[in-house]
XYZ file of C-alpha atoms in Angstrom:
456
model
C 12.535 150.780 184.781
C 11.296 148.742 181.641
C 7.717 149.146 180.639
C 5.339 146.859 180.409
C 1.940 145.982 179.117
C -0.965 144.187 179.524
C -1.473 141.178 177.589
C -4.427 142.535 176.219
C -1.881 145.153 174.041
C -0.137 142.267 172.940
C -2.742 140.495 171.781
C -4.092 143.402 169.991
C -0.643 143.732 167.948
C -0.382 139.770 167.963
C -3.565 139.952 165.327
C -2.488 142.315 164.049
C 0.437 140.546 163.291
C -1.382 137.471 162.101
C -3.487 139.420 159.620
C -0.523 141.098 157.940
C 0.867 137.425 157.919
C -2.211 135.785 156.911
C -3.594 135.137 153.188
C -5.886 133.236 151.157
C -2.417 131.810 149.799
C -1.227 130.820 153.192
C -4.658 128.249 152.949
C -3.221 126.572 149.893
C -0.065 125.249 150.427
C -1.445 122.922 153.492
C -3.956 121.868 151.859
C -1.649 120.594 149.359
C 0.590 119.341 151.325
C -2.025 117.434 153.465
C -3.436 115.657 150.004
C -0.162 114.453 149.307
C 1.504 113.364 152.865
C -1.681 111.356 153.464
C -1.040 109.214 156.634
C 2.486 111.183 156.502
C 0.874 114.492 157.024
C 1.607 114.958 160.738
C 5.213 114.709 159.927
C 5.143 117.041 157.063
C 3.330 119.603 159.404
C 5.868 119.784 161.579
C 8.439 120.939 158.876
C 5.792 123.023 157.453
C 5.644 124.913 160.918
C 8.942 125.240 161.204
C 9.235 127.308 158.099
C 6.124 128.643 157.852
C 5.737 129.896 161.895
C 9.277 129.286 163.099
C 11.195 131.165 161.092
C 8.530 134.216 160.615
C 8.727 134.215 164.464
C 12.692 134.684 164.417
C 11.911 137.461 161.691
C 10.209 139.217 163.556
C 12.554 138.862 166.746
C 15.218 139.944 164.464
C 14.238 143.145 163.734
C 13.566 143.965 167.497
C 16.819 143.080 168.172
C 18.719 144.741 165.547
C 17.347 148.397 166.780
C 17.195 149.265 162.378
C 14.491 150.842 161.366
C 14.463 149.073 158.010
C 15.374 145.959 156.247
C 17.932 147.930 153.969
C 19.178 149.560 156.843
C 19.843 145.708 158.825
C 20.839 143.889 155.412
C 23.652 146.887 154.586
C 25.612 145.319 157.485
C 26.964 143.115 154.590
C 27.543 146.087 152.595
C 25.331 149.286 151.445
C 24.750 147.900 148.055
C 24.166 144.235 148.917
C 21.154 146.147 151.377
C 19.977 147.592 148.204
C 19.924 144.523 145.890
C 18.829 142.029 148.760
C 15.847 144.307 150.375
C 14.555 144.922 146.134
C 14.656 141.233 145.305
C 12.815 140.505 148.576
C 10.142 143.195 148.234
C 10.042 142.100 144.165
C 9.348 138.416 145.384
C 6.641 139.318 147.976
C 5.243 141.979 146.012
C 4.575 142.109 141.483
C 6.612 139.020 141.158
C 5.088 136.278 143.052
C 3.016 136.792 146.155
C 0.833 139.728 144.520
C 0.324 137.953 140.823
C -0.810 134.693 143.391
C -3.550 136.538 145.369
C -5.390 137.350 141.745
C -4.910 133.267 140.736
C -5.990 132.066 144.633
C -9.076 134.382 144.248
C -10.297 132.969 141.010
C -9.091 129.705 141.609
C -11.426 129.491 144.672
C -13.832 132.244 144.197
C -14.629 131.942 140.592
C -13.571 128.786 138.914
C -16.228 126.450 141.125
C -18.480 128.680 139.023
C -17.273 128.766 135.433
C -16.036 125.351 134.813
C -12.768 124.934 136.454
C -9.170 126.923 136.758
C -8.194 125.775 133.496
C -10.882 128.453 131.857
C -7.857 130.631 130.501
C -10.372 133.412 129.142
C -12.123 133.571 132.320
C -8.551 133.801 134.061
C -7.913 136.970 131.940
C -11.107 138.754 132.547
C -10.953 138.343 136.334
C -7.337 139.467 136.391
C -8.054 142.169 134.449
C -10.946 143.411 136.868
C -8.744 142.168 140.037
C -5.620 143.799 139.440
C -7.751 147.056 138.030
C -8.913 147.410 141.678
C -5.814 146.896 142.844
C -4.376 149.517 141.269
C -7.172 152.288 141.556
C -7.003 151.185 145.371
C -3.480 151.948 145.645
C -3.403 155.396 143.642
C -5.896 156.528 145.792
C -4.956 154.817 149.538
C -8.390 154.699 151.785
C -9.119 153.718 155.689
C -11.730 151.416 153.461
C -9.070 148.969 153.050
C -7.945 148.867 156.447
C -11.490 148.787 157.345
C -12.458 145.913 155.365
C -9.519 144.047 156.200
C -10.074 143.870 159.623
C -13.676 142.542 158.618
C -12.416 139.887 156.769
C -9.735 138.274 159.093
C -12.203 137.120 161.549
C -14.002 136.369 158.681
C -11.727 133.839 157.308
C -10.920 132.628 160.526
C -14.295 132.025 161.691
C -15.124 130.059 158.398
C -11.829 128.299 158.460
C -12.282 127.024 162.423
C -16.106 126.046 161.671
C -14.966 123.842 158.193
C -12.195 121.896 160.568
C -14.636 121.241 163.288
C -16.762 119.969 160.787
C -14.060 117.615 159.577
C -12.904 116.179 162.674
C -16.617 115.648 163.648
C -17.424 114.484 160.672
C -14.367 113.281 158.390
C -15.014 113.359 154.094
C -13.254 110.045 154.051
C -10.216 108.303 155.996
C -6.200 109.091 154.982
C -4.598 107.532 152.271
C -1.166 106.358 151.221
C 1.481 109.511 150.843
C 2.714 110.477 147.212
C 5.900 109.237 146.273
C 7.217 112.642 147.358
C 6.324 112.876 150.678
C 6.811 108.428 151.219
C 10.474 109.241 152.666
C 11.233 112.226 154.089
C 8.035 113.894 154.701
C 9.256 116.317 157.231
C 11.676 117.768 155.342
C 9.765 117.978 152.456
C 7.116 120.085 154.839
C 9.841 122.036 155.940
C 10.952 123.303 151.764
C 7.115 123.813 151.225
C 6.943 126.081 153.844
C 9.403 128.316 152.091
C 6.436 128.731 149.921
C 4.486 131.341 152.209
C 7.023 133.564 152.103
C 6.188 134.805 155.730
C 9.856 134.630 156.693
C 10.680 137.009 153.460
C 7.832 139.137 155.047
C 8.372 139.082 158.628
C 11.582 141.253 158.448
C 9.274 143.730 156.514
C 6.293 143.237 159.276
C 9.034 143.334 162.136
C 9.233 147.055 161.848
C 5.479 147.447 161.867
C 5.355 145.721 165.188
C 8.455 147.537 166.806
C 6.633 150.715 165.835
C 3.283 149.856 167.223
C 5.223 148.948 170.257
C 6.602 151.845 170.778
C 3.482 153.733 170.138
C 2.312 152.467 173.450
C 5.219 154.004 175.130
C 7.917 150.705 175.434
C 11.188 152.513 174.580
C 13.821 150.383 175.827
C 15.321 147.626 173.745
C 14.695 144.613 176.098
C 11.143 146.059 176.295
C 10.438 145.844 172.566
C 12.062 142.615 172.412
C 9.845 141.091 174.983
C 6.662 142.633 173.316
C 7.581 141.573 169.794
C 8.574 138.198 171.083
C 4.650 138.233 172.895
C 3.248 139.497 170.347
C 4.537 137.284 167.766
C 4.235 134.533 169.384
C 0.189 134.978 169.957
C 0.138 135.102 165.987
C 2.270 132.021 164.954
C -0.066 130.033 167.454
C -3.087 131.427 165.407
C -1.250 130.512 162.175
C 0.188 127.063 163.524
C -3.733 125.997 164.572
C -4.711 126.913 161.056
C -1.989 125.188 159.246
C -2.109 122.005 161.150
C -5.764 122.144 160.630
C -6.206 122.839 156.621
C -3.146 120.005 156.647
C -5.598 117.823 158.076
C -8.175 118.531 155.860
C -6.230 118.149 152.826
C -5.729 114.487 153.933
C -9.080 113.881 154.130
C -10.234 115.018 151.203
C -7.854 113.139 148.904
C -10.756 109.759 148.668
C -13.221 112.332 148.070
C -12.255 114.700 145.582
C -8.688 113.008 144.204
C -5.853 114.793 144.029
C -6.120 118.448 142.869
C -3.208 120.258 141.347
C -3.429 122.816 144.228
C -4.979 123.594 147.245
C -7.449 126.083 146.430
C -9.873 124.277 144.526
C -9.512 121.505 147.979
C -11.116 124.234 150.537
C -13.760 125.324 147.569
C -14.704 121.394 147.226
C -14.714 120.907 150.907
C -16.896 124.154 151.172
C -19.215 122.821 148.961
C -19.526 118.940 150.364
C -20.212 120.300 154.164
C -22.330 123.450 153.178
C -23.224 123.202 149.882
C -23.861 126.257 147.287
C -24.294 129.219 150.500
C -20.848 127.623 151.729
C -18.937 128.001 148.638
C -20.447 131.530 147.673
C -19.538 132.743 151.142
C -15.951 131.176 151.099
C -15.626 132.950 147.441
C -16.862 136.601 148.712
C -14.770 136.167 151.621
C -11.628 135.418 149.590
C -11.379 137.379 147.068
C -11.890 140.247 149.269
C -9.266 138.964 151.449
C -6.901 138.639 148.214
C -7.550 142.286 146.927
C -6.970 143.840 150.366
C -3.674 141.906 150.665
C -2.710 142.407 146.746
C -3.458 146.124 147.521
C -1.303 146.124 150.778
C 1.470 144.729 148.683
C 1.500 146.817 145.463
C 1.252 149.558 147.461
C 4.419 148.408 149.873
C 6.738 148.049 146.963
C 5.442 151.555 145.094
C 6.602 152.704 148.310
C 9.892 151.262 148.904
C 10.957 151.435 145.088
C 9.508 155.576 145.012
C 11.704 156.022 147.740
C 14.994 154.416 145.776
C 14.360 156.531 142.900
C 12.242 159.596 143.429
C 12.482 160.451 140.290
C 9.979 157.936 139.253
C 6.352 159.088 140.399
C 4.891 156.536 143.468
C 1.990 156.574 140.439
C 4.308 155.101 137.945
C 5.444 152.500 139.922
C 1.947 151.345 141.422
C 0.857 151.149 137.650
C 4.133 148.977 137.052
C 3.882 146.911 139.462
C -0.315 146.252 139.145
C 0.853 145.602 135.498
C 3.732 143.141 135.762
C 1.297 140.979 138.282
C -1.524 141.511 136.193
C 0.336 139.701 133.259
C 2.442 136.739 136.032
C -1.088 136.101 137.596
C -2.421 134.922 134.031
C -0.068 131.803 134.065
C -2.022 130.100 136.695
C -1.780 129.504 140.359
C 0.504 126.056 139.648
C 2.439 127.423 137.192
C 2.990 130.798 139.763
C 3.732 128.383 142.782
C 5.873 126.573 140.887
C 8.392 129.093 139.295
C 8.596 130.847 142.851
C 10.281 127.610 144.121
C 13.717 128.514 142.580
C 13.543 131.951 143.910
C 13.241 131.339 147.091
C 15.492 128.477 146.819
C 17.961 131.625 146.536
C 16.650 133.784 149.008
C 15.287 132.227 152.185
C 19.067 131.334 152.877
C 20.480 134.665 152.811
C 17.153 135.883 154.801
C 17.588 133.319 157.289
C 21.445 133.758 157.909
C 20.950 137.481 158.342
C 18.800 136.428 161.227
C 21.244 134.669 162.600
C 23.640 137.005 161.953
C 21.617 140.002 163.743
C 20.970 137.391 166.900
C 24.667 137.157 167.387
C 25.768 140.812 166.118
C 26.589 141.839 169.520
C 28.845 138.783 170.568
C 31.360 139.472 167.060
C 31.028 143.348 167.857
C 28.941 143.704 164.364
C 32.407 143.379 162.817
C 31.423 143.634 158.973
C 33.708 140.758 158.206
C 31.264 137.856 159.578
C 28.581 139.437 157.937
C 30.438 139.483 154.728
C 31.443 135.954 155.029
C 28.634 134.214 156.388
C 26.389 135.584 153.559
C 28.905 134.724 150.768
C 29.497 131.133 151.265
C 25.759 131.284 151.943
C 25.148 132.738 148.615
C 27.543 130.470 146.818
C 25.412 127.268 147.749
C 22.054 129.127 147.669
C 22.370 130.630 144.238
C 23.438 126.938 142.822
C 20.732 125.819 144.624
C 18.290 128.322 142.837
C 19.962 127.861 139.355
C 19.762 123.907 139.206
C 15.929 123.981 140.535
C 15.111 126.388 138.121
C 16.907 124.324 135.299
C 14.645 121.087 136.429
C 11.838 122.982 135.941
C 11.773 124.506 133.032
C 13.676 121.219 131.500
C 17.001 123.356 130.564
C 20.323 120.899 130.262
C 22.858 123.362 129.243
C 24.269 124.179 132.243
C 26.401 121.285 132.448
C 29.005 123.405 133.730
C 27.251 122.830 137.338
C 27.545 119.556 137.495
C 30.732 119.541 139.020
C 29.459 121.783 141.595
C 26.722 120.325 142.463
C 28.016 116.795 142.731
C 31.018 118.243 145.105
C 28.585 119.958 146.675
C 26.263 116.529 147.363
C 29.645 114.748 148.575
C 30.615 116.902 151.251
C 27.730 119.619 152.444
C 25.452 117.749 154.894
C 21.591 117.888 153.916
C 22.609 118.875 150.264
C 20.042 117.166 148.746
C 17.561 118.242 151.341
C 18.082 121.605 150.572
C 19.841 122.809 153.545
C 23.436 122.705 152.089
C 23.926 125.688 153.121
C 23.396 125.564 156.631
C 27.034 124.324 158.009
C 29.284 126.237 155.615
C 27.363 129.118 156.923
C 27.798 128.656 160.868
C 31.738 127.431 159.976
C 31.853 130.812 158.408
C 30.482 132.530 161.368
C 32.474 130.975 163.805
C 36.263 131.189 162.008
C 35.363 134.918 161.093
C 34.164 135.819 164.832
C 37.310 134.056 166.169
C 39.437 136.035 163.638
C 37.393 139.200 165.275
C 38.328 138.326 168.867
C 41.828 137.723 167.789
C 42.151 141.114 166.461
C 40.876 142.362 169.483
C 43.591 140.676 171.647
C 46.093 141.597 169.837
C 45.259 145.527 169.669
C 44.569 145.288 173.643
C 47.568 143.580 173.692
C 49.844 145.989 171.999
C 48.317 149.221 174.006
C 49.118 147.506 177.080
C 52.740 146.784 176.215
C 52.960 150.505 174.224
C 54.049 149.388 170.922
């Protein structure tokens, strides 16, 4: 008989999952989206929700369905080497290359910049980053329950403060919603969809899913169907909270443009909004909570990456990995929030399709009997599109024109792949690859059965 948990248990796990997903960085993207989308904010927010909460929810379910002990084991269904490379890239992306440096940059933009003359103060950013990642390093080298306890206090504090802000925005809007910027004037839904990549939560869900599964098992649920059901209900709690905050903050951003103007990132939007409604007290409260929240997130990311890479290369001590990742985060964090966000886009354009296809394959795996040929074919065709998207986006970002060899490939993709210009050119090839390779697997099974029945 399948074990069932009371709703209170699902709720507790869901709140835990929400706390894992939610960081101060998640606030800046819907705020910026709202400012840029203007009157198209609801259309853009709908697209943002698909990638911002829909894909993370699928990631949690995929880990529940897979029965794998971790992401590397799951991605190794393509090939063991692929499993190592894909998992390593994912950890680096949600760790020292982008997400961890972003915590420091967000903490500075929201918590410090309003008091020192703005986010362009490079010296201020450097001094703050040095302290911020120094504390990250110390706690990562000396794991303590203090960080978990602070995190458990900060998550509700952030939620309460943001909800109070959102209520004020609804009751007393800062201004009317203006016209959308050029990027959101047409195709706001697709633009919002792509912006949801920046949360990186779909990538993180493939790591956090195991934490949820272990929590469910610890409560006595052992069957596969029971774990999947509990993961779904718990995940639903988390994504509902995230969705409410995303939509509310997007609306906050949309109503702020007339008063504050169009800002480069979403960080200052929240800081100025807190000051507008609650004065200096509100700004100080938001600053303290955001800085501490970013710090606990940074410690968690550096610790997780240190543990993973120490497991892969045990000859290099955990402490050396943590020192290295903290130093990398410090260096990258000093490029500033806008640059970190911009340079993460090419990597996300490359990595997200591979992660989504892995999720799809996991759900369909029993149907094609976990055949490696299906995993390989779908991953290869997705890679062929996503790697070009990643390189093209990077070249556009830095103004490189030496990659003219890509022009024929890009032109071909634009002509034959539906939704290619919207960043979804990989989707149809992946589906076709899954369908064809699954058909081959079914035929192979049919012929083997026929041969056995005919004693051939």
